[in-house]
């Protein structure tokens, strides 16, 4: 089992928990974990060998589970966040939360080559502040996202003293 967390007095990092004996051992160096804007699942590659995470500078990194080595992914622009991996474990889906339209790119984890995958926006964009909680199915044939609407009313008062 792979988890992201921190121990008292340490920075965040990725850990492996042995389900047989409950032993916890660090995978990554300190400072590598999930972006604060992402909750829930870790972005593990389909081949099970790597995890998309962020380092202490909020740069997207790929952590190799065998040795815990973290390598910065070229071609990712701050504040883009990882959404998941392509089926071949070569590309990472990234997007910038709270933007409209929301552009989702596939970034090759080795070369940094960027390809626009989708541009997503609600049909009715009025009072939508941006898209967040974007989830892509493992085969990339379906996806969903959440957004917030902020509505207000304006009143005009005339002749008030």
PDB file of C-alpha atoms in Angstrom:
ATOM      1  CA  UNK A   1       0.000   0.000   0.000  1.00  0.00           C
ATOM      2  CA  UNK A   2       1.387   3.435  -0.970  1.00  0.00           C
ATOM      3  CA  UNK A   3       0.330   6.523   1.000  1.00  0.00           C
ATOM      4  CA  UNK A   4       1.272  10.186   1.185  1.00  0.00           C
ATOM      5  CA  UNK A   5       1.782  11.662   4.617  1.00  0.00           C
ATOM      6  CA  UNK A   6       4.186  13.038   7.162  1.00  0.00           C
ATOM      7  CA  UNK A   7       5.662  12.076  10.498  1.00  0.00           C
ATOM      8  CA  UNK A   8       6.071  14.556  13.374  1.00  0.00           C
ATOM      9  CA  UNK A   9       9.004  16.851  12.709  1.00  0.00           C
ATOM     10  CA  UNK A  10       9.367  15.771   9.060  1.00  0.00           C
ATOM     11  CA  UNK A  11       8.160  17.141   5.738  1.00  0.00           C
ATOM     12  CA  UNK A  12       5.625  15.281   3.589  1.00  0.00           C
ATOM     13  CA  UNK A  13       6.737  12.220   1.670  1.00  0.00           C
ATOM     14  CA  UNK A  14       5.502   8.980   0.143  1.00  0.00           C
ATOM     15  CA  UNK A  15       5.473   5.782   2.218  1.00  0.00           C
ATOM     16  CA  UNK A  16       5.008   2.081   1.586  1.00  0.00           C
ATOM     17  CA  UNK A  17       2.983   0.129   4.162  1.00  0.00           C
ATOM     18  CA  UNK A  18       3.549  -3.616   4.271  1.00  0.00           C
ATOM     19  CA  UNK A  19       0.073  -5.064   4.749  1.00  0.00           C
ATOM     20  CA  UNK A  20       1.463  -8.323   6.167  1.00  0.00           C
ATOM     21  CA  UNK A  21       3.288  -6.809   9.143  1.00  0.00           C
ATOM     22  CA  UNK A  22       2.195  -3.127   9.127  1.00  0.00           C
ATOM     23  CA  UNK A  23       5.758  -1.877   8.696  1.00  0.00           C
ATOM     24  CA  UNK A  24       5.944   1.651   7.258  1.00  0.00           C
ATOM     25  CA  UNK A  25       8.950   2.638   5.148  1.00  0.00           C
ATOM     26  CA  UNK A  26       9.600   5.859   3.214  1.00  0.00           C
ATOM     27  CA  UNK A  27       9.702   5.709  -0.584  1.00  0.00           C
ATOM     28  CA  UNK A  28      10.532   9.292  -1.522  1.00  0.00           C
ATOM     29  CA  UNK A  29      12.781  11.897  -0.015  1.00  0.00           C
ATOM     30  CA  UNK A  30      11.206  14.430   2.317  1.00  0.00           C
ATOM     31  CA  UNK A  31       9.272  17.193   0.585  1.00  0.00           C
ATOM     32  CA  UNK A  32       7.709  14.957  -2.084  1.00  0.00           C
ATOM     33  CA  UNK A  33       3.987  14.251  -1.846  1.00  0.00           C
ATOM     34  CA  UNK A  34       0.605  15.217  -3.167  1.00  0.00           C
ATOM     35  CA  UNK A  35      -0.185  18.771  -4.220  1.00  0.00           C
ATOM     36  CA  UNK A  36      -2.219  20.487  -1.501  1.00  0.00           C
ATOM     37  CA  UNK A  37      -5.008  21.083  -4.041  1.00  0.00           C
ATOM     38  CA  UNK A  38      -5.436  17.339  -4.684  1.00  0.00           C
ATOM     39  CA  UNK A  39      -7.121  15.035  -2.233  1.00  0.00           C
ATOM     40  CA  UNK A  40      -7.835  11.367  -2.537  1.00  0.00           C
ATOM     41  CA  UNK A  41      -5.980   8.998  -4.799  1.00  0.00           C
ATOM     42  CA  UNK A  42      -2.316   8.942  -5.649  1.00  0.00           C
ATOM     43  CA  UNK A  43      -1.507   9.181  -9.350  1.00  0.00           C
ATOM     44  CA  UNK A  44       0.153   5.769  -9.845  1.00  0.00           C
ATOM     45  CA  UNK A  45       1.185   4.814 -13.388  1.00  0.00           C
ATOM     46  CA  UNK A  46      -0.732   1.893 -14.955  1.00  0.00           C
ATOM     47  CA  UNK A  47       2.445  -0.227 -14.980  1.00  0.00           C
ATOM     48  CA  UNK A  48       2.676   0.309 -11.188  1.00  0.00           C
ATOM     49  CA  UNK A  49       6.281   1.531 -11.334  1.00  0.00           C
ATOM     50  CA  UNK A  50       5.926   5.310 -10.820  1.00  0.00           C
ATOM     51  CA  UNK A  51       3.867   7.954  -9.035  1.00  0.00           C
ATOM     52  CA  UNK A  52       3.185  11.515 -10.183  1.00  0.00           C
ATOM     53  CA  UNK A  53       3.757  13.814  -7.192  1.00  0.00           C
ATOM     54  CA  UNK A  54       5.098  17.277  -6.408  1.00  0.00           C
ATOM     55  CA  UNK A  55       8.305  18.330  -4.690  1.00  0.00           C
ATOM     56  CA  UNK A  56       8.813  21.025  -2.040  1.00  0.00           C
ATOM     57  CA  UNK A  57       8.808  23.696  -4.780  1.00  0.00           C
ATOM     58  CA  UNK A  58       5.455  22.369  -6.127  1.00  0.00           C
ATOM     59  CA  UNK A  59       7.124  21.112  -9.318  1.00  0.00           C
ATOM     60  CA  UNK A  60       5.626  17.990 -10.862  1.00  0.00           C
ATOM     61  CA  UNK A  61       7.932  15.023 -10.302  1.00  0.00           C
ATOM     62  CA  UNK A  62       7.787  11.337 -11.123  1.00  0.00           C
ATOM     63  CA  UNK A  63       8.853   9.082  -8.260  1.00  0.00           C
ATOM     64  CA  UNK A  64      10.170   5.635  -9.188  1.00  0.00           C
ATOM     65  CA  UNK A  65       8.827   3.136  -6.659  1.00  0.00           C
ATOM     66  CA  UNK A  66      11.864   0.852  -6.905  1.00  0.00           C
ATOM     67  CA  UNK A  67      14.393   3.402  -5.653  1.00  0.00           C
ATOM     68  CA  UNK A  68      12.356   6.476  -4.601  1.00  0.00           C
ATOM     69  CA  UNK A  69      14.193   8.699  -7.075  1.00  0.00           C
ATOM     70  CA  UNK A  70      12.192  11.819  -7.987  1.00  0.00           C
ATOM     71  CA  UNK A  71      12.692  13.358 -11.408  1.00  0.00           C
ATOM     72  CA  UNK A  72      11.191  16.729 -12.373  1.00  0.00           C
ATOM     73  CA  UNK A  73       8.829  16.438 -15.350  1.00  0.00           C
ATOM     74  CA  UNK A  74       9.850  18.924 -18.038  1.00  0.00           C
ATOM     75  CA  UNK A  75       7.170  20.882 -19.892  1.00  0.00           C
ATOM     76  CA  UNK A  76       4.810  21.331 -16.948  1.00  0.00           C
ATOM     77  CA  UNK A  77       3.852  24.902 -16.188  1.00  0.00           C
ATOM     78  CA  UNK A  78       3.020  26.061 -12.643  1.00  0.00           C
ATOM     79  CA  UNK A  79       0.379  25.740 -11.241  1.00  0.00           C
ATOM     80  CA  UNK A  80      -0.590  22.680 -13.340  1.00  0.00           C
ATOM     81  CA  UNK A  81      -1.559  19.579 -11.386  1.00  0.00           C
ATOM     82  CA  UNK A  82      -1.396  15.888 -12.321  1.00  0.00           C
ATOM     83  CA  UNK A  83      -4.713  14.158 -13.068  1.00  0.00           C
ATOM     84  CA  UNK A  84      -3.463  10.705 -14.008  1.00  0.00           C
ATOM     85  CA  UNK A  85      -1.439   8.725 -16.525  1.00  0.00           C
ATOM     86  CA  UNK A  86      -1.971   7.626 -20.094  1.00  0.00           C
ATOM     87  CA  UNK A  87      -2.547   3.883 -20.537  1.00  0.00           C
ATOM     88  CA  UNK A  88       1.023   3.341 -21.773  1.00  0.00           C
ATOM     89  CA  UNK A  89       2.482   4.950 -18.584  1.00  0.00           C
ATOM     90  CA  UNK A  90       4.441   7.481 -20.686  1.00  0.00           C
ATOM     91  CA  UNK A  91       2.252  10.575 -20.412  1.00  0.00           C
ATOM     92  CA  UNK A  92       0.683  12.479 -17.528  1.00  0.00           C
ATOM     93  CA  UNK A  93      -2.587  14.394 -17.824  1.00  0.00           C
ATOM     94  CA  UNK A  94      -2.192  17.881 -16.312  1.00  0.00           C
ATOM     95  CA  UNK A  95      -4.454  20.891 -15.924  1.00  0.00           C
ATOM     96  CA  UNK A  96      -4.638  24.209 -14.111  1.00  0.00           C
ATOM     97  CA  UNK A  97      -7.493  24.293 -11.599  1.00  0.00           C
ATOM     98  CA  UNK A  98      -9.924  27.187 -11.398  1.00  0.00           C
ATOM     99  CA  UNK A  99      -9.567  28.248 -15.039  1.00  0.00           C
ATOM    100  CA  UNK A 100     -12.123  28.581 -17.837  1.00  0.00           C
ATOM    101  CA  UNK A 101     -11.976  27.016 -20.257  1.00  0.00           C
ATOM    102  CA  UNK A 102      -9.943  24.320 -18.553  1.00  0.00           C
ATOM    103  CA  UNK A 103      -7.278  22.948 -20.884  1.00  0.00           C
ATOM    104  CA  UNK A 104      -6.068  19.419 -20.160  1.00  0.00           C
ATOM    105  CA  UNK A 105      -2.705  18.448 -21.635  1.00  0.00           C
ATOM    106  CA  UNK A 106      -0.844  15.183 -21.901  1.00  0.00           C
ATOM    107  CA  UNK A 107       2.798  15.762 -21.018  1.00  0.00           C
ATOM    108  CA  UNK A 108       5.368  13.118 -21.910  1.00  0.00           C
ATOM    109  CA  UNK A 109       7.036  12.352 -18.560  1.00  0.00           C
ATOM    110  CA  UNK A 110      10.484  11.939 -20.171  1.00  0.00           C
ATOM    111  CA  UNK A 111      10.616  14.615 -22.878  1.00  0.00           C
ATOM    112  CA  UNK A 112       8.105  17.215 -21.646  1.00  0.00           C
ATOM    113  CA  UNK A 113       6.314  17.246 -25.023  1.00  0.00           C
ATOM    114  CA  UNK A 114       2.826  18.742 -24.487  1.00  0.00           C
ATOM    115  CA  UNK A 115      -0.294  17.747 -26.413  1.00  0.00           C
ATOM    116  CA  UNK A 116      -3.693  19.344 -25.849  1.00  0.00           C
ATOM    117  CA  UNK A 117      -6.084  16.516 -24.923  1.00  0.00           C
ATOM    118  CA  UNK A 118      -9.329  18.409 -24.200  1.00  0.00           C
ATOM    119  CA  UNK A 119     -10.606  21.894 -23.587  1.00  0.00           C
ATOM    120  CA  UNK A 120     -13.465  21.637 -21.109  1.00  0.00           C
ATOM    121  CA  UNK A 121     -15.995  24.177 -19.956  1.00  0.00           C
ATOM    122  CA  UNK A 122     -19.559  23.968 -18.606  1.00  0.00           C
ATOM    123  CA  UNK A 123     -22.252  24.676 -21.195  1.00  0.00           C
ATOM    124  CA  UNK A 124     -23.441  27.631 -19.151  1.00  0.00           C
ATOM    125  CA  UNK A 125     -20.328  29.473 -17.980  1.00  0.00           C
ATOM    126  CA  UNK A 126     -22.201  32.292 -16.266  1.00  0.00           C
ATOM    127  CA  UNK A 127     -20.982  32.826 -12.704  1.00  0.00           C
ATOM    128  CA  UNK A 128     -18.654  29.788 -12.859  1.00  0.00           C
ATOM    129  CA  UNK A 129     -15.368  30.566 -11.149  1.00  0.00           C
ATOM    130  CA  UNK A 130     -13.425  27.652 -12.623  1.00  0.00           C
ATOM    131  CA  UNK A 131     -13.170  23.888 -12.850  1.00  0.00           C
ATOM    132  CA  UNK A 132     -11.771  21.743 -10.083  1.00  0.00           C
ATOM    133  CA  UNK A 133     -11.871  18.102  -8.936  1.00  0.00           C
ATOM    134  CA  UNK A 134     -11.185  16.858 -12.455  1.00  0.00           C
ATOM    135  CA  UNK A 135     -11.074  13.042 -12.744  1.00  0.00           C
ATOM    136  CA  UNK A 136     -10.178  11.032 -15.844  1.00  0.00           C
ATOM    137  CA  UNK A 137     -10.987   7.315 -16.190  1.00  0.00           C
ATOM    138  CA  UNK A 138      -7.940   5.057 -16.510  1.00  0.00           C
ATOM    139  CA  UNK A 139      -8.698   4.426 -20.198  1.00  0.00           C
ATOM    140  CA  UNK A 140      -9.344   8.174 -20.812  1.00  0.00           C
ATOM    141  CA  UNK A 141     -12.697   7.478 -22.470  1.00  0.00           C
ATOM    142  CA  UNK A 142     -14.657   9.368 -19.844  1.00  0.00           C
ATOM    143  CA  UNK A 143     -14.086  12.103 -17.298  1.00  0.00           C
ATOM    144  CA  UNK A 144     -15.947  14.316 -14.889  1.00  0.00           C
ATOM    145  CA  UNK A 145     -15.300  17.542 -13.066  1.00  0.00           C
ATOM    146  CA  UNK A 146     -16.868  19.841 -10.530  1.00  0.00           C
ATOM    147  CA  UNK A 147     -17.320  23.569 -10.626  1.00  0.00           C
ATOM    148  CA  UNK A 148     -18.716  26.255  -8.403  1.00  0.00           C
ATOM    149  CA  UNK A 149     -21.187  28.953  -9.329  1.00  0.00           C
ATOM    150  CA  UNK A 150     -21.064  32.224  -7.435  1.00  0.00           C
ATOM    151  CA  UNK A 151     -24.285  34.119  -7.894  1.00  0.00           C
ATOM    152  CA  UNK A 152     -25.231  37.485  -6.541  1.00  0.00           C
ATOM    153  CA  UNK A 153     -27.923  40.085  -6.960  1.00  0.00           C
ATOM    154  CA  UNK A 154     -27.577  43.781  -7.511  1.00  0.00           C
ATOM    155  CA  UNK A 155     -30.236  46.179  -6.291  1.00  0.00           C
ATOM    156  CA  UNK A 156     -30.629  49.775  -7.351  1.00  0.00           C
ATOM    157  CA  UNK A 157     -32.124  52.049  -4.739  1.00  0.00           C
ATOM    158  CA  UNK A 158     -33.265  55.452  -5.922  1.00  0.00           C
ATOM    159  CA  UNK A 159     -34.379  58.402  -3.844  1.00  0.00           C
ATOM    160  CA  UNK A 160     -32.912  57.093  -0.611  1.00  0.00           C
ATOM    161  CA  UNK A 161     -31.658  59.752   1.813  1.00  0.00           C
TER     162      UNK A 161
END
